[in-house]
Structure formats: structure tokens, C-alpha cells
mmCIF file of C-alpha atoms in Angstrom:
data_model
loop_
_atom_site.group_PDB
_atom_site.id
_atom_site.type_symbol
_atom_site.label_atom_id
_atom_site.label_comp_id
_atom_site.label_asym_id
_atom_site.label_seq_id
_atom_site.Cartn_x
_atom_site.Cartn_y
_atom_site.Cartn_z
ATOM 1 C CA UNK A 12 145.084 13.570 67.067
ATOM 2 C CA UNK A 13 146.966 11.697 69.771
ATOM 3 C CA UNK A 14 145.825 13.044 73.163
ATOM 4 C CA UNK A 15 149.256 12.497 74.725
ATOM 5 C CA UNK A 16 151.208 14.469 72.168
ATOM 6 C CA UNK A 17 153.184 17.686 72.357
ATOM 7 C CA UNK A 18 151.544 20.536 70.470
ATOM 8 C CA UNK A 19 154.480 22.387 68.922
ATOM 9 C CA UNK A 20 154.261 25.712 67.098
ATOM 10 C CA UNK A 21 157.169 26.437 64.737
ATOM 11 C CA UNK A 22 158.093 29.622 62.918
ATOM 12 C CA UNK A 23 161.122 31.176 61.232
ATOM 13 C CA UNK A 24 162.397 34.735 61.338
ATOM 14 C CA UNK A 25 165.335 36.625 59.937
ATOM 15 C CA UNK A 26 167.952 38.820 61.581
ATOM 16 C CA UNK A 27 170.689 40.913 60.063
ATOM 17 C CA UNK A 28 173.551 43.157 61.030
ATOM 18 C CA UNK A 29 171.304 46.156 60.470
ATOM 19 C CA UNK A 30 170.146 47.180 63.943
ATOM 20 C CA UNK A 31 166.525 46.843 65.064
ATOM 21 C CA UNK A 32 165.907 50.493 65.962
ATOM 22 C CA UNK A 33 163.933 50.921 69.190
ATOM 23 C CA UNK A 34 163.259 53.835 71.495
ATOM 24 C CA UNK A 35 165.649 54.210 74.349
ATOM 25 C CA UNK A 36 166.522 56.595 77.166
ATOM 26 C CA UNK A 37 169.438 58.948 77.296
ATOM 27 C CA UNK A 38 170.421 62.106 79.183
ATOM 28 C CA UNK A 39 168.697 65.249 77.947
ATOM 29 C CA UNK A 40 170.535 66.778 75.041
ATOM 30 C CA UNK A 41 172.520 63.606 74.237
ATOM 31 C CA UNK A 42 170.665 61.837 71.446
ATOM 32 C CA UNK A 43 172.005 58.285 71.189
ATOM 33 C CA UNK A 44 173.673 57.419 67.897
ATOM 34 C CA UNK A 45 173.918 53.933 66.430
ATOM 35 C CA UNK A 46 177.018 53.412 64.316
ATOM 36 C CA UNK A 47 177.024 50.393 62.057
ATOM 37 C CA UNK A 48 178.587 49.329 58.779
ATOM 38 C CA UNK A 49 175.381 49.021 56.677
ATOM 39 C CA UNK A 50 176.166 45.345 56.338
ATOM 40 C CA UNK A 51 173.304 43.263 54.937
ATOM 41 C CA UNK A 52 174.546 39.859 56.106
ATOM 42 C CA UNK A 53 171.551 37.854 57.258
ATOM 43 C CA UNK A 54 170.843 34.837 59.383
ATOM 44 C CA UNK A 55 167.645 32.897 59.914
ATOM 45 C CA UNK A 56 166.323 31.475 63.125
ATOM 46 C CA UNK A 57 163.711 28.826 63.715
ATOM 47 C CA UNK A 58 161.892 28.550 67.006
ATOM 48 C CA UNK A 59 159.546 25.839 68.201
ATOM 49 C CA UNK A 60 157.419 26.240 71.327
ATOM 50 C CA UNK A 61 155.931 22.998 72.614
ATOM 51 C CA UNK A 62 153.112 22.471 75.091
ATOM 52 C CA UNK A 63 152.048 19.028 76.312
ATOM 53 C CA UNK A 64 148.456 18.325 75.359
ATOM 54 C CA UNK A 65 147.403 16.649 78.618
ATOM 55 C CA UNK A 66 149.971 17.547 81.267
ATOM 56 C CA UNK A 67 150.619 21.273 81.810
ATOM 57 C CA UNK A 68 152.983 20.393 84.673
ATOM 58 C CA UNK A 69 155.516 19.178 82.091
ATOM 59 C CA UNK A 70 156.053 22.839 81.216
ATOM 60 C CA UNK A 71 156.629 24.453 77.881
ATOM 61 C CA UNK A 72 159.627 23.464 75.770
ATOM 62 C CA UNK A 73 161.582 25.765 73.509
ATOM 63 C CA UNK A 74 163.753 24.532 70.641
ATOM 64 C CA UNK A 75 165.879 27.044 68.766
ATOM 65 C CA UNK A 76 167.984 26.880 65.612
ATOM 66 C CA UNK A 77 170.111 29.616 63.986
ATOM 67 C CA UNK A 78 171.828 29.465 60.599
ATOM 68 C CA UNK A 79 173.391 31.869 58.092
ATOM 69 C CA UNK A 80 171.229 32.569 55.060
ATOM 70 C CA UNK A 81 167.638 31.395 54.821
ATOM 71 C CA UNK A 82 165.727 28.162 55.354
ATOM 72 C CA UNK A 83 164.715 25.852 52.551
ATOM 73 C CA UNK A 84 163.161 22.402 52.782
ATOM 74 C CA UNK A 85 166.499 20.702 53.513
ATOM 75 C CA UNK A 86 167.296 23.209 56.282
ATOM 76 C CA UNK A 87 163.871 22.717 57.854
ATOM 77 C CA UNK A 88 164.237 18.935 57.744
ATOM 78 C CA UNK A 89 167.506 19.407 59.653
ATOM 79 C CA UNK A 90 165.578 21.436 62.272
ATOM 80 C CA UNK A 91 162.949 18.686 62.513
ATOM 81 C CA UNK A 92 165.676 16.028 62.916
ATOM 82 C CA UNK A 93 166.971 17.993 65.911
ATOM 83 C CA UNK A 94 163.411 18.250 67.268
ATOM 84 C CA UNK A 95 163.070 14.479 66.993
ATOM 85 C CA UNK A 96 166.084 14.075 69.278
ATOM 86 C CA UNK A 97 164.816 16.839 71.582
ATOM 87 C CA UNK A 98 161.437 15.131 72.070
ATOM 88 C CA UNK A 99 163.051 11.653 72.329
ATOM 89 C CA UNK A 100 160.445 9.749 70.373
ATOM 90 C CA UNK A 101 157.397 11.362 71.992
ATOM 91 C CA UNK A 102 154.468 12.189 69.707
ATOM 92 C CA UNK A 103 154.508 15.708 68.248
ATOM 93 C CA UNK A 104 151.766 17.595 66.463
ATOM 94 C CA UNK A 105 153.589 20.375 64.620
ATOM 95 C CA UNK A 106 151.607 23.506 63.817
ATOM 96 C CA UNK A 107 153.070 25.907 61.293
ATOM 97 C CA UNK A 108 152.101 28.277 58.499
ATOM 98 C CA UNK A 109 151.740 27.770 54.757
ATOM 99 C CA UNK A 110 155.333 28.569 53.746
ATOM 100 C CA UNK A 111 156.096 26.609 50.576
ATOM 101 C CA UNK A 112 159.068 24.829 52.200
ATOM 102 C CA UNK A 113 156.704 23.554 54.935
ATOM 103 C CA UNK A 114 154.469 21.800 52.411
ATOM 104 C CA UNK A 115 156.860 20.921 49.603
ATOM 105 C CA UNK A 116 156.845 17.478 48.042
ATOM 106 C CA UNK A 117 160.199 16.649 49.696
ATOM 107 C CA UNK A 118 158.905 17.748 53.116
ATOM 108 C CA UNK A 119 155.705 15.712 52.803
ATOM 109 C CA UNK A 120 157.720 12.652 51.731
ATOM 110 C CA UNK A 121 160.058 13.022 54.726
ATOM 111 C CA UNK A 122 157.141 13.519 57.158
ATOM 112 C CA UNK A 123 155.382 10.406 55.759
ATOM 113 C CA UNK A 124 158.324 8.344 57.057
ATOM 114 C CA UNK A 125 158.103 9.811 60.579
ATOM 115 C CA UNK A 126 155.845 7.946 62.999
ATOM 116 C CA UNK A 127 156.346 10.561 65.767
ATOM 117 C CA UNK A 128 155.227 13.600 63.750
ATOM 118 C CA UNK A 129 151.890 14.955 62.517
ATOM 119 C CA UNK A 130 151.604 18.272 60.658
ATOM 120 C CA UNK A 131 148.813 20.823 61.036
ATOM 121 C CA UNK A 132 148.543 24.083 59.125
ATOM 122 C CA UNK A 133 147.704 27.472 60.620
ATOM 123 C CA UNK A 134 145.032 29.448 58.789
ATOM 124 C CA UNK A 135 146.365 31.725 56.053
ATOM 125 C CA UNK A 136 147.367 35.232 57.119
ATOM 126 C CA UNK A 137 146.998 34.484 60.819
ATOM 127 C CA UNK A 138 150.415 35.043 62.423
ATOM 128 C CA UNK A 139 148.627 36.201 65.585
ATOM 129 C CA UNK A 140 147.760 32.521 66.233
ATOM 130 C CA UNK A 141 151.406 31.472 66.454
ATOM 131 C CA UNK A 142 153.003 32.041 69.894
ATOM 132 C CA UNK A 143 156.470 31.915 68.319
ATOM 133 C CA UNK A 144 155.722 35.306 66.724
ATOM 134 C CA UNK A 145 155.620 36.703 70.272
ATOM 135 C CA UNK A 146 158.938 35.026 71.028
ATOM 136 C CA UNK A 147 160.492 36.870 68.041
ATOM 137 C CA UNK A 148 158.944 40.107 69.223
ATOM 138 C CA UNK A 149 160.386 39.613 72.716
ATOM 139 C CA UNK A 150 163.866 38.978 71.336
ATOM 140 C CA UNK A 151 163.768 41.914 68.931
ATOM 141 C CA UNK A 152 162.530 44.330 71.592
ATOM 142 C CA UNK A 153 165.155 43.369 74.170
ATOM 143 C CA UNK A 154 168.342 41.564 73.190
ATOM 144 C CA UNK A 155 168.383 42.629 69.517
ATOM 145 C CA UNK A 156 167.092 46.175 70.061
ATOM 146 C CA UNK A 157 169.639 48.778 68.888
ATOM 147 C CA UNK A 158 172.306 46.102 68.495
ATOM 148 C CA UNK A 159 174.927 47.294 66.019
ATOM 149 C CA UNK A 160 177.176 44.245 65.757
ATOM 150 C CA UNK A 161 180.073 43.896 63.355
ATOM 151 C CA UNK A 162 179.616 40.151 62.774
ATOM 152 C CA UNK A 163 176.718 37.697 62.667
ATOM 153 C CA UNK A 164 178.291 36.095 65.726
ATOM 154 C CA UNK A 165 177.365 39.221 67.702
ATOM 155 C CA UNK A 166 173.725 38.829 66.656
ATOM 156 C CA UNK A 167 173.885 35.079 67.417
ATOM 157 C CA UNK A 168 175.274 35.732 70.905
ATOM 158 C CA UNK A 169 172.572 38.280 71.689
ATOM 159 C CA UNK A 170 169.891 35.927 70.365
ATOM 160 C CA UNK A 171 171.222 33.051 72.504
ATOM 161 C CA UNK A 172 171.072 35.331 75.567
ATOM 162 C CA UNK A 173 167.417 36.070 74.781
ATOM 163 C CA UNK A 174 166.613 32.403 74.403
ATOM 164 C CA UNK A 175 168.283 31.757 77.790
ATOM 165 C CA UNK A 176 166.151 34.545 79.330
ATOM 166 C CA UNK A 177 162.957 33.024 77.951
ATOM 167 C CA UNK A 178 163.982 29.481 78.992
ATOM 168 C CA UNK A 179 164.659 30.551 82.582
ATOM 169 C CA UNK A 180 161.204 32.123 82.966
ATOM 170 C CA UNK A 181 158.717 29.210 82.864
ATOM 171 C CA UNK A 182 155.707 31.541 82.659
ATOM 172 C CA UNK A 183 156.866 33.476 79.584
ATOM 173 C CA UNK A 184 156.201 30.747 76.952
ATOM 174 C CA UNK A 185 152.738 30.233 78.484
ATOM 175 C CA UNK A 186 152.067 33.975 78.233
ATOM 176 C CA UNK A 187 152.935 33.820 74.505
ATOM 177 C CA UNK A 188 150.293 31.100 74.079
ATOM 178 C CA UNK A 189 147.728 32.981 76.162
ATOM 179 C CA UNK A 190 148.257 36.101 74.055
ATOM 180 C CA UNK A 191 147.194 34.197 70.923
ATOM 181 C CA UNK A 192 143.835 33.404 72.516
ATOM 182 C CA UNK A 193 144.479 29.685 72.074
ATOM 183 C CA UNK A 194 144.503 27.179 74.918
ATOM 184 C CA UNK A 195 145.878 23.656 75.041
ATOM 185 C CA UNK A 196 144.260 22.422 78.230
ATOM 186 C CA UNK A 197 140.537 22.658 78.898
ATOM 187 C CA UNK A 198 139.708 24.806 81.929
ATOM 188 C CA UNK A 199 139.097 22.861 85.090
ATOM 189 C CA UNK A 200 135.397 22.519 85.870
ATOM 190 C CA UNK A 201 134.240 24.663 88.781
ATOM 191 C CA UNK A 202 133.892 22.901 92.121
ATOM 192 C CA UNK A 203 130.278 22.010 92.525
ATOM 193 C CA UNK A 204 128.623 22.125 95.889
ATOM 194 C CA UNK A 205 127.099 18.829 97.009
ATOM 195 C CA UNK A 206 123.595 20.324 96.993
ATOM 196 C CA UNK A 207 123.772 21.131 93.238
#
């Protein structure tokens, strides 16, 4: 692995017009009601959290993509094309799960032509190792909680607000990584006294 690469975790999630029901506060005796149209329209979002392998001062980077419907290999290649522009030719080690579209023949052929990109696979059934899962959780517990929108644009707007919130807090993406138990940078050695 290139020691000067970005380590990027990527994951997809779905959202719909059905509200994400969460607990909330209300005055005693006034139970809040969510009114929605039972609309099953869905969108998919892809998030990529990047951490530089040797320079933590470069900060974490968040790429985000939202589209109606679901992702297939062609849709994911489009996401990766946008990531290529986002990282401006820097080396990227992409870590993602075993979704069939991630490892399809077409995806592997496309990746073979990319000199900036290396793929690594997360262990099976280990979503707790992907910090992007915590990003989805953060969005769904705040901006998307109890949201009863009439159009996918309402969900998209709320999601964009959540991404802005996460982008403006430089410590939040690092906390997602810390919560997985993974670390990118080795801990600094303790200062040794001269008599040791």
C-alpha cells in the first residue's frame, strides 16, 4: 500500500419518504403526530470518508452523492469518477464491503484502468468497521428524524444540511473513525527521558 495515500471508506444507504421515527419531546398531553402520504419513493446516498495515511493535519474529507433509485455498478463508477476529481489525482485506497456491485466484473475492469485507486474489502458482516455507517446514523438521528416530506427533494435538502453540519465540525469524522476502533496514524511514541 502506498504510504502517502488517502484511506477512504465508502458505503451506501437508502432513504425514503417514509419518516425515520425517533423519540422526541412535546408538551404533556400533546402526543406529536407525523402525517405523511405513505409514499415509498426511495433515493440512495453514497458517502466516502477519507483520512490521509501519513498527515492527520490534512483533516478528514467527506464526499457525498445522492440519486433516485438504487446504486448499480454504473452508478458506483459515476461516484468514483467524482471522487477522482475530488482527490485531484492523489492516491486513494478505497475500503468498502462485499456488495456485488463493488466487486463485479465491470467494476474490476474499470478499477484496473485507474492508476490512482486501490480497492480493499472489509471483512464480511462487519459494518461496525466502516465509519460511514456512523455518518448515516448521525444523519438519520438528526436531520432525517421524524421528517415527513412530500417529495424526495425534501429528503435531499435535509440530507444536504446534515452533510454541511458534519463538514463544518472537523472532529466529527474523526470520532466516527475512533468509534470503529480503527486508527490510521500510529500513536506518537512517549517522550523518553534522557536517562532512559
